[in-house]
Amino acid sequence: MGLVRFLKKLLGARPAPVLQGDLGLADDAGLDLEELSRRLDLPAATVKGTAVCYSAFDVPKRSGGRRRIQAPSPELKQLQRRLLRRVLGRLPTHPAAVGFEAGHSIATHASAHVGQAVVVRMDVKDFFPSTRSERIYRFFRLAGWNGDAADRLVNLCTYKGGLPQGAPTSPRLSNLVNYLLDARLSGLGVTAGALYTRWADDLTFSLGRDDPHAIHGLIGSTKAILADFGYRLHTRRKLHIRRRHQRQVVTGLVVNEQVNLPRATRRWLRAVEHRLDRGLPASLDADQLAGWRALEQMVLAQTDRRA
């Protein structure tokens, strides 16, 4: 199936069959496992026989709590990286999906929402595991793979029925499979007079006018659209509505007037630098401080400003 036909079919799908349903394709229609091996430049035995093994562990979240990571085995991770470069990397994502995409960073993402009257941020619960295998299979079939190849691709890229948070393929697959979701949320934003972008599970809308009725409708409609794709919103701690007189933050950067690190972070970095220069103990070592300074310089450079 050609790229134009693929996009038309994907964008023309009704919400109900997004999760499952008959695709109207014969099981043997499309590219096969031999073609997958050729594109990956790997022996068929490697593509078919690589074991799907993960180790799970928890890491702390910046906002509190723990995040579950499923890390693929070294052999599986190597194959997933090849899939990412040679198969997934050549397919289109929606322009609103900026997380983990070439040419984008937290700075370019935040810059889209500078100087707005209101910034609304919403967070999707359990985003990667809630991106279900059935949807991944449907995506691969519509992308042109036959049933056997799609089954193997799903097997290589999912774990326990969803996208594993730790596999290199998961971020891009989450963008690819959610093309229609991003298209609908972008359209909702246009209707509400808002700009929409998504960084993984973090949805951001910014509005040039502070209209409480429009904001309320935007949140309710977003919740309903997400439900069509099997997702749920965090509606308490991770729903943020910030106006001009408040600190507006997008992917950790302040966007009220220009993109920058939060003032408290910049003050902390200056204090750390001062203590290190005097040979005193500090909360960061020299290498860690250099990493933060590199981030600060990246923000300045990618938003056309000089230090």
PDB file of C-alpha atoms in Angstrom:
ATOM      1  CA  MET A   1       0.000   0.000   0.000  1.00  0.00           C
ATOM      2  CA  GLY A   2       1.436   3.397  -0.982  1.00  0.00           C
ATOM      3  CA  LEU A   3       2.038   6.154   1.553  1.00  0.00           C
ATOM      4  CA  VAL A   4      -0.821   8.348   0.309  1.00  0.00           C
ATOM      5  CA  ARG A   5      -3.298   5.453   0.403  1.00  0.00           C
ATOM      6  CA  PHE A   6      -2.031   4.470   3.858  1.00  0.00           C
ATOM      7  CA  LEU A   7      -2.647   7.960   5.256  1.00  0.00           C
ATOM      8  CA  LYS A   8      -6.061   8.221   3.640  1.00  0.00           C
ATOM      9  CA  LYS A   9      -7.103   4.888   5.112  1.00  0.00           C
ATOM     10  CA  LEU A  10      -5.688   5.740   8.539  1.00  0.00           C
ATOM     11  CA  LEU A  11      -7.231   9.213   8.699  1.00  0.00           C
ATOM     12  CA  GLY A  12     -10.497   7.984   7.227  1.00  0.00           C
ATOM     13  CA  ALA A  13     -10.973   5.338   9.912  1.00  0.00           C
ATOM     14  CA  ARG A  14     -13.908   5.828  12.236  1.00  0.00           C
ATOM     15  CA  PRO A  15     -13.115   6.000  15.989  1.00  0.00           C
ATOM     16  CA  ALA A  16     -14.796   2.689  16.858  1.00  0.00           C
ATOM     17  CA  PRO A  17     -12.528   0.429  14.745  1.00  0.00           C
ATOM     18  CA  VAL A  18      -9.353   2.201  15.830  1.00  0.00           C
ATOM     19  CA  LEU A  19      -8.797  -0.350  18.581  1.00  0.00           C
ATOM     20  CA  GLN A  20      -9.826  -3.460  16.712  1.00  0.00           C
ATOM     21  CA  GLY A  21     -11.983  -4.690  13.847  1.00  0.00           C
ATOM     22  CA  ASP A  22     -11.810  -6.136  10.362  1.00  0.00           C
ATOM     23  CA  LEU A  23      -9.337  -4.323   8.124  1.00  0.00           C
ATOM     24  CA  GLY A  24     -10.715  -5.832   4.951  1.00  0.00           C
ATOM     25  CA  LEU A  25      -7.292  -7.298   4.119  1.00  0.00           C
ATOM     26  CA  ALA A  26      -6.400 -10.879   3.319  1.00  0.00           C
ATOM     27  CA  ASP A  27      -3.936 -12.278   5.848  1.00  0.00           C
ATOM     28  CA  ASP A  28      -1.301 -12.892   3.165  1.00  0.00           C
ATOM     29  CA  ALA A  29      -1.732  -9.467   1.551  1.00  0.00           C
ATOM     30  CA  GLY A  30       1.283  -7.191   1.923  1.00  0.00           C
ATOM     31  CA  LEU A  31       4.996  -7.358   2.570  1.00  0.00           C
ATOM     32  CA  ASP A  32       6.251 -10.583   4.132  1.00  0.00           C
ATOM     33  CA  LEU A  33       8.878 -11.656   6.652  1.00  0.00           C
ATOM     34  CA  GLU A  34      11.442 -12.111   3.904  1.00  0.00           C
ATOM     35  CA  GLU A  35      11.022  -8.451   2.948  1.00  0.00           C
ATOM     36  CA  LEU A  36      11.309  -7.454   6.610  1.00  0.00           C
ATOM     37  CA  SER A  37      14.597  -9.362   6.863  1.00  0.00           C
ATOM     38  CA  ARG A  38      15.844  -7.660   3.692  1.00  0.00           C
ATOM     39  CA  ARG A  39      15.006  -4.193   4.993  1.00  0.00           C
ATOM     40  CA  LEU A  40      16.679  -4.924   8.293  1.00  0.00           C
ATOM     41  CA  ASP A  41      19.665  -6.488   6.508  1.00  0.00           C
ATOM     42  CA  LEU A  42      19.501  -9.431   8.893  1.00  0.00           C
ATOM     43  CA  PRO A  43      19.143 -13.181   8.407  1.00  0.00           C
ATOM     44  CA  ALA A  44      15.561 -14.380   8.549  1.00  0.00           C
ATOM     45  CA  ALA A  45      16.530 -16.649  11.451  1.00  0.00           C
ATOM     46  CA  THR A  46      17.537 -13.574  13.491  1.00  0.00           C
ATOM     47  CA  VAL A  47      14.297 -11.722  12.731  1.00  0.00           C
ATOM     48  CA  LYS A  48      12.156 -14.767  13.513  1.00  0.00           C
ATOM     49  CA  GLY A  49      14.190 -16.230  16.355  1.00  0.00           C
ATOM     50  CA  THR A  50      15.336 -13.321  18.543  1.00  0.00           C
ATOM     51  CA  ALA A  51      13.853 -13.964  21.982  1.00  0.00           C
ATOM     52  CA  VAL A  52      11.524 -11.343  23.445  1.00  0.00           C
ATOM     53  CA  CYS A  53      12.979 -10.855  26.922  1.00  0.00           C
ATOM     54  CA  TYR A  54      12.569  -7.903  29.286  1.00  0.00           C
ATOM     55  CA  SER A  55      13.707  -7.031  32.783  1.00  0.00           C
ATOM     56  CA  ALA A  56      11.475  -4.733  34.818  1.00  0.00           C
ATOM     57  CA  PHE A  57      12.515  -2.173  37.423  1.00  0.00           C
ATOM     58  CA  ASP A  58      11.202   1.064  38.932  1.00  0.00           C
ATOM     59  CA  VAL A  59      12.702   4.532  38.723  1.00  0.00           C
ATOM     60  CA  PRO A  60      11.574   7.643  40.646  1.00  0.00           C
ATOM     61  CA  LYS A  61       9.430  10.217  38.852  1.00  0.00           C
ATOM     62  CA  ARG A  62      10.333  13.892  39.094  1.00  0.00           C
ATOM     63  CA  SER A  63       6.749  14.590  40.175  1.00  0.00           C
ATOM     64  CA  GLY A  64       6.843  11.869  42.834  1.00  0.00           C
ATOM     65  CA  GLY A  65       6.024   8.190  42.820  1.00  0.00           C
ATOM     66  CA  ARG A  66       7.673   5.478  40.746  1.00  0.00           C
ATOM     67  CA  ARG A  67       7.746   4.698  37.033  1.00  0.00           C
ATOM     68  CA  ARG A  68       7.889   1.095  35.803  1.00  0.00           C
ATOM     69  CA  ILE A  69      10.533   0.475  33.137  1.00  0.00           C
ATOM     70  CA  GLN A  70      10.633  -2.658  30.970  1.00  0.00           C
ATOM     71  CA  ALA A  71      14.145  -2.912  29.561  1.00  0.00           C
ATOM     72  CA  PRO A  72      14.661  -5.261  26.587  1.00  0.00           C
ATOM     73  CA  SER A  73      17.546  -7.720  26.538  1.00  0.00           C
ATOM     74  CA  PRO A  74      20.682  -6.510  24.681  1.00  0.00           C
ATOM     75  CA  GLU A  75      19.866  -8.722  21.658  1.00  0.00           C
ATOM     76  CA  LEU A  76      16.264  -7.532  21.460  1.00  0.00           C
ATOM     77  CA  LYS A  77      17.278  -3.908  21.986  1.00  0.00           C
ATOM     78  CA  GLN A  78      19.759  -4.119  19.117  1.00  0.00           C
ATOM     79  CA  LEU A  79      17.040  -5.470  16.818  1.00  0.00           C
ATOM     80  CA  GLN A  80      14.571  -2.801  17.975  1.00  0.00           C
ATOM     81  CA  ARG A  81      17.074  -0.067  17.200  1.00  0.00           C
ATOM     82  CA  ARG A  82      17.449  -1.447  13.694  1.00  0.00           C
ATOM     83  CA  LEU A  83      13.664  -1.527  13.320  1.00  0.00           C
ATOM     84  CA  LEU A  84      13.534   2.079  14.466  1.00  0.00           C
ATOM     85  CA  ARG A  85      16.079   3.233  11.871  1.00  0.00           C
ATOM     86  CA  ARG A  86      15.112   1.100   8.897  1.00  0.00           C
ATOM     87  CA  VAL A  87      11.338   0.645   9.221  1.00  0.00           C
ATOM     88  CA  LEU A  88       9.694   3.085  11.626  1.00  0.00           C
ATOM     89  CA  GLY A  89      11.918   6.077  10.941  1.00  0.00           C
ATOM     90  CA  ARG A  90      10.708   6.388   7.336  1.00  0.00           C
ATOM     91  CA  LEU A  91       7.001   6.731   8.148  1.00  0.00           C
ATOM     92  CA  PRO A  92       5.189  10.045   8.770  1.00  0.00           C
ATOM     93  CA  THR A  93       3.929  11.303  12.101  1.00  0.00           C
ATOM     94  CA  HIS A  94       1.522  14.171  12.709  1.00  0.00           C
ATOM     95  CA  PRO A  95       3.232  17.610  12.983  1.00  0.00           C
ATOM     96  CA  ALA A  96       1.733  18.060  16.457  1.00  0.00           C
ATOM     97  CA  ALA A  97       3.639  15.011  17.762  1.00  0.00           C
ATOM     98  CA  VAL A  98       6.990  16.591  18.592  1.00  0.00           C
ATOM     99  CA  GLY A  99       8.373  14.342  21.320  1.00  0.00           C
ATOM    100  CA  PHE A 100      11.324  12.167  20.212  1.00  0.00           C
ATOM    101  CA  GLU A 101      11.085  13.488  16.644  1.00  0.00           C
ATOM    102  CA  ALA A 102      14.064  14.709  14.602  1.00  0.00           C
ATOM    103  CA  GLY A 103      14.470  18.473  14.633  1.00  0.00           C
ATOM    104  CA  HIS A 104      12.588  18.879  17.905  1.00  0.00           C
ATOM    105  CA  SER A 105      13.632  19.289  21.527  1.00  0.00           C
ATOM    106  CA  ILE A 106      11.968  20.457  24.714  1.00  0.00           C
ATOM    107  CA  ALA A 107      13.024  23.982  23.670  1.00  0.00           C
ATOM    108  CA  THR A 108      11.441  23.923  20.211  1.00  0.00           C
ATOM    109  CA  HIS A 109       8.332  22.331  21.709  1.00  0.00           C
ATOM    110  CA  ALA A 110       8.009  24.989  24.408  1.00  0.00           C
ATOM    111  CA  SER A 111       8.618  27.821  21.925  1.00  0.00           C
ATOM    112  CA  ALA A 112       5.329  27.020  20.171  1.00  0.00           C
ATOM    113  CA  HIS A 113       3.422  28.189  23.269  1.00  0.00           C
ATOM    114  CA  VAL A 114       5.262  31.412  24.176  1.00  0.00           C
ATOM    115  CA  GLY A 115       3.296  34.521  25.131  1.00  0.00           C
ATOM    116  CA  GLN A 116      -0.185  33.016  25.221  1.00  0.00           C
ATOM    117  CA  ALA A 117      -3.053  34.076  27.458  1.00  0.00           C
ATOM    118  CA  VAL A 118      -3.604  30.551  28.770  1.00  0.00           C
ATOM    119  CA  VAL A 119      -1.566  27.338  28.673  1.00  0.00           C
ATOM    120  CA  VAL A 120      -3.417  24.082  29.400  1.00  0.00           C
ATOM    121  CA  ARG A 121      -1.405  20.935  30.067  1.00  0.00           C
ATOM    122  CA  MET A 122      -2.921  17.480  30.385  1.00  0.00           C
ATOM    123  CA  ASP A 123      -1.262  14.142  31.072  1.00  0.00           C
ATOM    124  CA  VAL A 124      -2.317  10.706  29.792  1.00  0.00           C
ATOM    125  CA  LYS A 125      -2.369   7.889  32.352  1.00  0.00           C
ATOM    126  CA  ASP A 126      -0.055   4.955  31.626  1.00  0.00           C
ATOM    127  CA  PHE A 127       0.479   6.173  28.075  1.00  0.00           C
ATOM    128  CA  PHE A 128       2.843   3.517  26.705  1.00  0.00           C
ATOM    129  CA  PRO A 129       1.177   0.410  28.201  1.00  0.00           C
ATOM    130  CA  SER A 130      -2.237   1.819  27.212  1.00  0.00           C
ATOM    131  CA  THR A 131      -1.117   1.901  23.570  1.00  0.00           C
ATOM    132  CA  ARG A 132      -2.380  -1.609  22.955  1.00  0.00           C
ATOM    133  CA  SER A 133      -1.023  -4.376  20.752  1.00  0.00           C
ATOM    134  CA  GLU A 134      -4.237  -4.496  18.701  1.00  0.00           C
ATOM    135  CA  ARG A 135      -3.657  -0.944  17.555  1.00  0.00           C
ATOM    136  CA  ILE A 136      -0.009  -1.669  16.752  1.00  0.00           C
ATOM    137  CA  TYR A 137      -1.052  -4.672  14.649  1.00  0.00           C
ATOM    138  CA  ARG A 138      -3.628  -2.572  12.804  1.00  0.00           C
ATOM    139  CA  PHE A 139      -0.977   0.068  12.118  1.00  0.00           C
ATOM    140  CA  PHE A 140       1.493  -2.417  10.644  1.00  0.00           C
ATOM    141  CA  ARG A 141      -1.180  -3.986   8.439  1.00  0.00           C
ATOM    142  CA  LEU A 142      -2.253  -0.587   7.113  1.00  0.00           C
ATOM    143  CA  ALA A 143       1.426   0.266   6.587  1.00  0.00           C
ATOM    144  CA  GLY A 144       1.610  -2.634   4.129  1.00  0.00           C
ATOM    145  CA  TRP A 145       2.816  -5.709   6.043  1.00  0.00           C
ATOM    146  CA  ASN A 146       1.032  -9.049   5.766  1.00  0.00           C
ATOM    147  CA  GLY A 147      -0.392 -10.896   8.759  1.00  0.00           C
ATOM    148  CA  ASP A 148       2.724 -12.935   9.605  1.00  0.00           C
ATOM    149  CA  ALA A 149       5.063  -9.942   9.334  1.00  0.00           C
ATOM    150  CA  ALA A 150       2.704  -7.731  11.345  1.00  0.00           C
ATOM    151  CA  ASP A 151       2.447 -10.412  14.030  1.00  0.00           C
ATOM    152  CA  ARG A 152       6.230 -10.598  14.317  1.00  0.00           C
ATOM    153  CA  LEU A 153       6.607  -6.815  14.369  1.00  0.00           C
ATOM    154  CA  VAL A 154       4.024  -6.593  17.148  1.00  0.00           C
ATOM    155  CA  ASN A 155       5.813  -9.358  19.028  1.00  0.00           C
ATOM    156  CA  LEU A 156       9.131  -7.513  18.761  1.00  0.00           C
ATOM    157  CA  CYS A 157       7.748  -4.104  19.742  1.00  0.00           C
ATOM    158  CA  THR A 158       5.178  -4.821  22.477  1.00  0.00           C
ATOM    159  CA  TYR A 159       5.177  -6.446  25.907  1.00  0.00           C
ATOM    160  CA  LYS A 160       2.219  -7.661  27.961  1.00  0.00           C
ATOM    161  CA  GLY A 161      -0.221  -6.240  25.430  1.00  0.00           C
ATOM    162  CA  GLY A 162       1.166  -2.711  25.128  1.00  0.00           C
ATOM    163  CA  LEU A 163       4.220  -0.619  24.333  1.00  0.00           C
ATOM    164  CA  PRO A 164       7.014  -1.208  26.860  1.00  0.00           C
ATOM    165  CA  GLN A 165       8.445   1.897  28.484  1.00  0.00           C
ATOM    166  CA  GLY A 166      12.121   1.190  27.864  1.00  0.00           C
ATOM    167  CA  ALA A 167      12.115  -0.163  24.308  1.00  0.00           C
ATOM    168  CA  PRO A 168      13.734   2.199  21.750  1.00  0.00           C
ATOM    169  CA  THR A 169      10.832   1.584  19.347  1.00  0.00           C
ATOM    170  CA  SER A 170       8.082   2.681  21.761  1.00  0.00           C
ATOM    171  CA  PRO A 171       8.319   6.503  21.479  1.00  0.00           C
ATOM    172  CA  ARG A 172       8.188   6.560  17.660  1.00  0.00           C
ATOM    173  CA  LEU A 173       5.529   3.852  17.475  1.00  0.00           C
ATOM    174  CA  SER A 174       3.384   5.832  19.903  1.00  0.00           C
ATOM    175  CA  ASN A 175       3.634   8.819  17.547  1.00  0.00           C
ATOM    176  CA  LEU A 176       2.950   6.768  14.408  1.00  0.00           C
ATOM    177  CA  VAL A 177      -0.037   4.869  15.735  1.00  0.00           C
ATOM    178  CA  ASN A 178      -1.572   8.075  17.151  1.00  0.00           C
ATOM    179  CA  TYR A 179      -1.616  10.041  13.899  1.00  0.00           C
ATOM    180  CA  LEU A 180      -5.410  10.120  13.915  1.00  0.00           C
ATOM    181  CA  LEU A 181      -5.514  11.032  17.612  1.00  0.00           C
ATOM    182  CA  ASP A 182      -3.199  13.994  17.010  1.00  0.00           C
ATOM    183  CA  ALA A 183      -5.208  15.037  13.953  1.00  0.00           C
ATOM    184  CA  ARG A 184      -8.435  15.076  15.967  1.00  0.00           C
ATOM    185  CA  LEU A 185      -6.888  16.957  18.891  1.00  0.00           C
ATOM    186  CA  SER A 186      -5.333  19.484  16.488  1.00  0.00           C
ATOM    187  CA  GLY A 187      -8.742  20.002  14.926  1.00  0.00           C
ATOM    188  CA  LEU A 188     -10.261  20.428  18.379  1.00  0.00           C
ATOM    189  CA  GLY A 189      -7.631  23.052  19.111  1.00  0.00           C
ATOM    190  CA  VAL A 190      -8.456  24.993  15.952  1.00  0.00           C
ATOM    191  CA  THR A 191     -12.152  24.961  16.877  1.00  0.00           C
ATOM    192  CA  ALA A 192     -11.329  26.280  20.366  1.00  0.00           C
ATOM    193  CA  GLY A 193      -8.832  28.865  19.113  1.00  0.00           C
ATOM    194  CA  ALA A 194      -5.886  26.914  20.555  1.00  0.00           C
ATOM    195  CA  LEU A 195      -2.600  25.457  19.364  1.00  0.00           C
ATOM    196  CA  TYR A 196      -2.060  21.782  20.224  1.00  0.00           C
ATOM    197  CA  THR A 197       1.190  19.813  20.593  1.00  0.00           C
ATOM    198  CA  ARG A 198       2.036  16.484  22.226  1.00  0.00           C
ATOM    199  CA  TRP A 199       5.257  15.337  23.868  1.00  0.00           C
ATOM    200  CA  ALA A 200       4.673  11.625  24.582  1.00  0.00           C
ATOM    201  CA  ASP A 201       1.954  11.583  27.258  1.00  0.00           C
ATOM    202  CA  ASP A 202       2.023  15.357  27.821  1.00  0.00           C
ATOM    203  CA  LEU A 203      -0.685  17.227  25.877  1.00  0.00           C
ATOM    204  CA  THR A 204      -0.397  21.016  25.628  1.00  0.00           C
ATOM    205  CA  PHE A 205      -2.954  23.532  24.352  1.00  0.00           C
ATOM    206  CA  SER A 206      -2.274  27.279  24.379  1.00  0.00           C
ATOM    207  CA  LEU A 207      -4.909  29.940  23.751  1.00  0.00           C
ATOM    208  CA  GLY A 208      -4.509  33.591  22.832  1.00  0.00           C
ATOM    209  CA  ARG A 209      -7.729  34.478  24.673  1.00  0.00           C
ATOM    210  CA  ASP A 210      -8.767  33.572  28.203  1.00  0.00           C
ATOM    211  CA  ASP A 211     -12.216  32.063  27.677  1.00  0.00           C
ATOM    212  CA  PRO A 212     -13.187  29.807  30.631  1.00  0.00           C
ATOM    213  CA  HIS A 213     -16.066  28.252  28.665  1.00  0.00           C
ATOM    214  CA  ALA A 214     -13.770  27.319  25.771  1.00  0.00           C
ATOM    215  CA  ILE A 215     -11.166  25.925  28.190  1.00  0.00           C
ATOM    216  CA  HIS A 216     -13.748  23.774  29.970  1.00  0.00           C
ATOM    217  CA  GLY A 217     -15.041  22.453  26.637  1.00  0.00           C
ATOM    218  CA  LEU A 218     -11.491  21.786  25.449  1.00  0.00           C
ATOM    219  CA  ILE A 219     -10.722  19.604  28.468  1.00  0.00           C
ATOM    220  CA  GLY A 220     -13.984  17.659  28.229  1.00  0.00           C
ATOM    221  CA  SER A 221     -13.614  17.051  24.507  1.00  0.00           C
ATOM    222  CA  THR A 222      -9.978  15.978  24.916  1.00  0.00           C
ATOM    223  CA  LYS A 223     -11.058  13.422  27.508  1.00  0.00           C
ATOM    224  CA  ALA A 224     -13.713  12.035  25.145  1.00  0.00           C
ATOM    225  CA  ILE A 225     -11.354  11.847  22.156  1.00  0.00           C
ATOM    226  CA  LEU A 226      -8.691  10.066  24.201  1.00  0.00           C
ATOM    227  CA  ALA A 227     -11.265   7.499  25.331  1.00  0.00           C
ATOM    228  CA  ASP A 228     -11.860   6.571  21.662  1.00  0.00           C
ATOM    229  CA  PHE A 229      -8.230   5.449  21.532  1.00  0.00           C
ATOM    230  CA  GLY A 230      -8.146   3.617  24.852  1.00  0.00           C
ATOM    231  CA  TYR A 231      -6.533   6.395  26.918  1.00  0.00           C
ATOM    232  CA  ARG A 232      -7.506   8.163  30.127  1.00  0.00           C
ATOM    233  CA  LEU A 233      -6.527  11.581  31.468  1.00  0.00           C
ATOM    234  CA  HIS A 234      -5.024  12.448  34.804  1.00  0.00           C
ATOM    235  CA  THR A 235      -7.716  14.922  35.867  1.00  0.00           C
ATOM    236  CA  ARG A 236      -6.356  16.080  39.216  1.00  0.00           C
ATOM    237  CA  ARG A 237      -2.663  16.586  39.970  1.00  0.00           C
ATOM    238  CA  LYS A 238      -1.565  16.616  36.335  1.00  0.00           C
ATOM    239  CA  LEU A 239      -4.161  18.940  34.848  1.00  0.00           C
ATOM    240  CA  HIS A 240      -2.644  22.439  34.770  1.00  0.00           C
ATOM    241  CA  ILE A 241      -4.332  25.654  33.616  1.00  0.00           C
ATOM    242  CA  ARG A 242      -1.957  28.616  33.771  1.00  0.00           C
ATOM    243  CA  ARG A 243      -2.701  32.215  32.857  1.00  0.00           C
ATOM    244  CA  ARG A 244      -0.369  35.116  32.073  1.00  0.00           C
ATOM    245  CA  HIS A 245      -0.034  36.211  35.702  1.00  0.00           C
ATOM    246  CA  GLN A 246       1.045  32.672  36.650  1.00  0.00           C
ATOM    247  CA  ARG A 247       4.167  30.721  35.713  1.00  0.00           C
ATOM    248  CA  GLN A 248       3.398  28.891  32.450  1.00  0.00           C
ATOM    249  CA  VAL A 249       5.574  25.776  32.012  1.00  0.00           C
ATOM    250  CA  VAL A 250       5.830  23.448  28.995  1.00  0.00           C
ATOM    251  CA  THR A 251       8.125  20.390  29.156  1.00  0.00           C
ATOM    252  CA  GLY A 252       9.896  21.922  32.154  1.00  0.00           C
ATOM    253  CA  LEU A 253      10.551  25.332  30.548  1.00  0.00           C
ATOM    254  CA  VAL A 254       8.888  28.656  31.325  1.00  0.00           C
ATOM    255  CA  VAL A 255       7.080  30.194  28.324  1.00  0.00           C
ATOM    256  CA  ASN A 256       5.389  33.355  29.665  1.00  0.00           C
ATOM    257  CA  GLU A 257       7.534  35.774  27.650  1.00  0.00           C
ATOM    258  CA  GLN A 258      10.357  33.658  26.258  1.00  0.00           C
ATOM    259  CA  VAL A 259      11.568  30.085  26.661  1.00  0.00           C
ATOM    260  CA  ASN A 260      13.842  29.680  29.661  1.00  0.00           C
ATOM    261  CA  LEU A 261      14.683  27.468  32.592  1.00  0.00           C
ATOM    262  CA  PRO A 262      12.587  28.332  35.659  1.00  0.00           C
ATOM    263  CA  ARG A 263      14.020  31.197  37.698  1.00  0.00           C
ATOM    264  CA  ALA A 264      14.505  28.980  40.753  1.00  0.00           C
ATOM    265  CA  THR A 265      16.570  26.550  38.669  1.00  0.00           C
ATOM    266  CA  ARG A 266      18.756  29.332  37.288  1.00  0.00           C
ATOM    267  CA  ARG A 267      19.359  30.717  40.788  1.00  0.00           C
ATOM    268  CA  TRP A 268      20.231  27.248  42.058  1.00  0.00           C
ATOM    269  CA  LEU A 269      22.738  26.747  39.214  1.00  0.00           C
ATOM    270  CA  ARG A 270      24.404  30.077  39.985  1.00  0.00           C
ATOM    271  CA  ALA A 271      24.678  29.101  43.658  1.00  0.00           C
ATOM    272  CA  VAL A 272      26.158  25.710  42.744  1.00  0.00           C
ATOM    273  CA  GLU A 273      28.658  27.338  40.413  1.00  0.00           C
ATOM    274  CA  HIS A 274      29.655  29.842  43.097  1.00  0.00           C
ATOM    275  CA  ARG A 275      30.248  27.088  45.666  1.00  0.00           C
ATOM    276  CA  LEU A 276      32.263  24.960  43.247  1.00  0.00           C
ATOM    277  CA  ASP A 277      34.407  27.966  42.270  1.00  0.00           C
ATOM    278  CA  ARG A 278      35.232  28.475  45.965  1.00  0.00           C
ATOM    279  CA  GLY A 279      36.002  24.805  46.496  1.00  0.00           C
ATOM    280  CA  LEU A 280      32.971  24.263  48.738  1.00  0.00           C
ATOM    281  CA  PRO A 281      30.614  21.231  48.771  1.00  0.00           C
ATOM    282  CA  ALA A 282      27.685  21.595  46.365  1.00  0.00           C
ATOM    283  CA  SER A 283      24.612  19.641  45.321  1.00  0.00           C
ATOM    284  CA  LEU A 284      26.169  19.023  41.855  1.00  0.00           C
ATOM    285  CA  ASP A 285      29.663  18.080  40.816  1.00  0.00           C
ATOM    286  CA  ALA A 286      31.493  19.857  37.968  1.00  0.00           C
ATOM    287  CA  ASP A 287      30.361  17.374  35.312  1.00  0.00           C
ATOM    288  CA  GLN A 288      26.723  17.581  36.402  1.00  0.00           C
ATOM    289  CA  LEU A 289      26.862  21.380  36.377  1.00  0.00           C
ATOM    290  CA  ALA A 290      28.339  21.265  32.863  1.00  0.00           C
ATOM    291  CA  GLY A 291      25.372  19.147  31.775  1.00  0.00           C
ATOM    292  CA  TRP A 292      22.927  21.704  33.126  1.00  0.00           C
ATOM    293  CA  ARG A 293      24.835  24.536  31.473  1.00  0.00           C
ATOM    294  CA  ALA A 294      24.743  22.645  28.161  1.00  0.00           C
ATOM    295  CA  LEU A 295      20.965  22.344  28.524  1.00  0.00           C
ATOM    296  CA  GLU A 296      20.719  26.072  29.208  1.00  0.00           C
ATOM    297  CA  GLN A 297      22.837  26.869  26.138  1.00  0.00           C
ATOM    298  CA  MET A 298      20.709  24.535  24.010  1.00  0.00           C
ATOM    299  CA  VAL A 299      17.557  26.348  25.105  1.00  0.00           C
ATOM    300  CA  LEU A 300      19.107  29.706  24.212  1.00  0.00           C
ATOM    301  CA  ALA A 301      20.424  28.485  20.864  1.00  0.00           C
ATOM    302  CA  GLN A 302      17.240  26.755  19.759  1.00  0.00           C
ATOM    303  CA  THR A 303      15.105  29.765  20.599  1.00  0.00           C
ATOM    304  CA  ASP A 304      17.393  32.173  18.683  1.00  0.00           C
ATOM    305  CA  ARG A 305      18.881  33.851  21.752  1.00  0.00           C
ATOM    306  CA  ARG A 306      22.443  34.272  22.963  1.00  0.00           C
ATOM    307  CA  ALA A 307      23.809  33.652  26.422  1.00  0.00           C
TER     308      ALA A 307
END
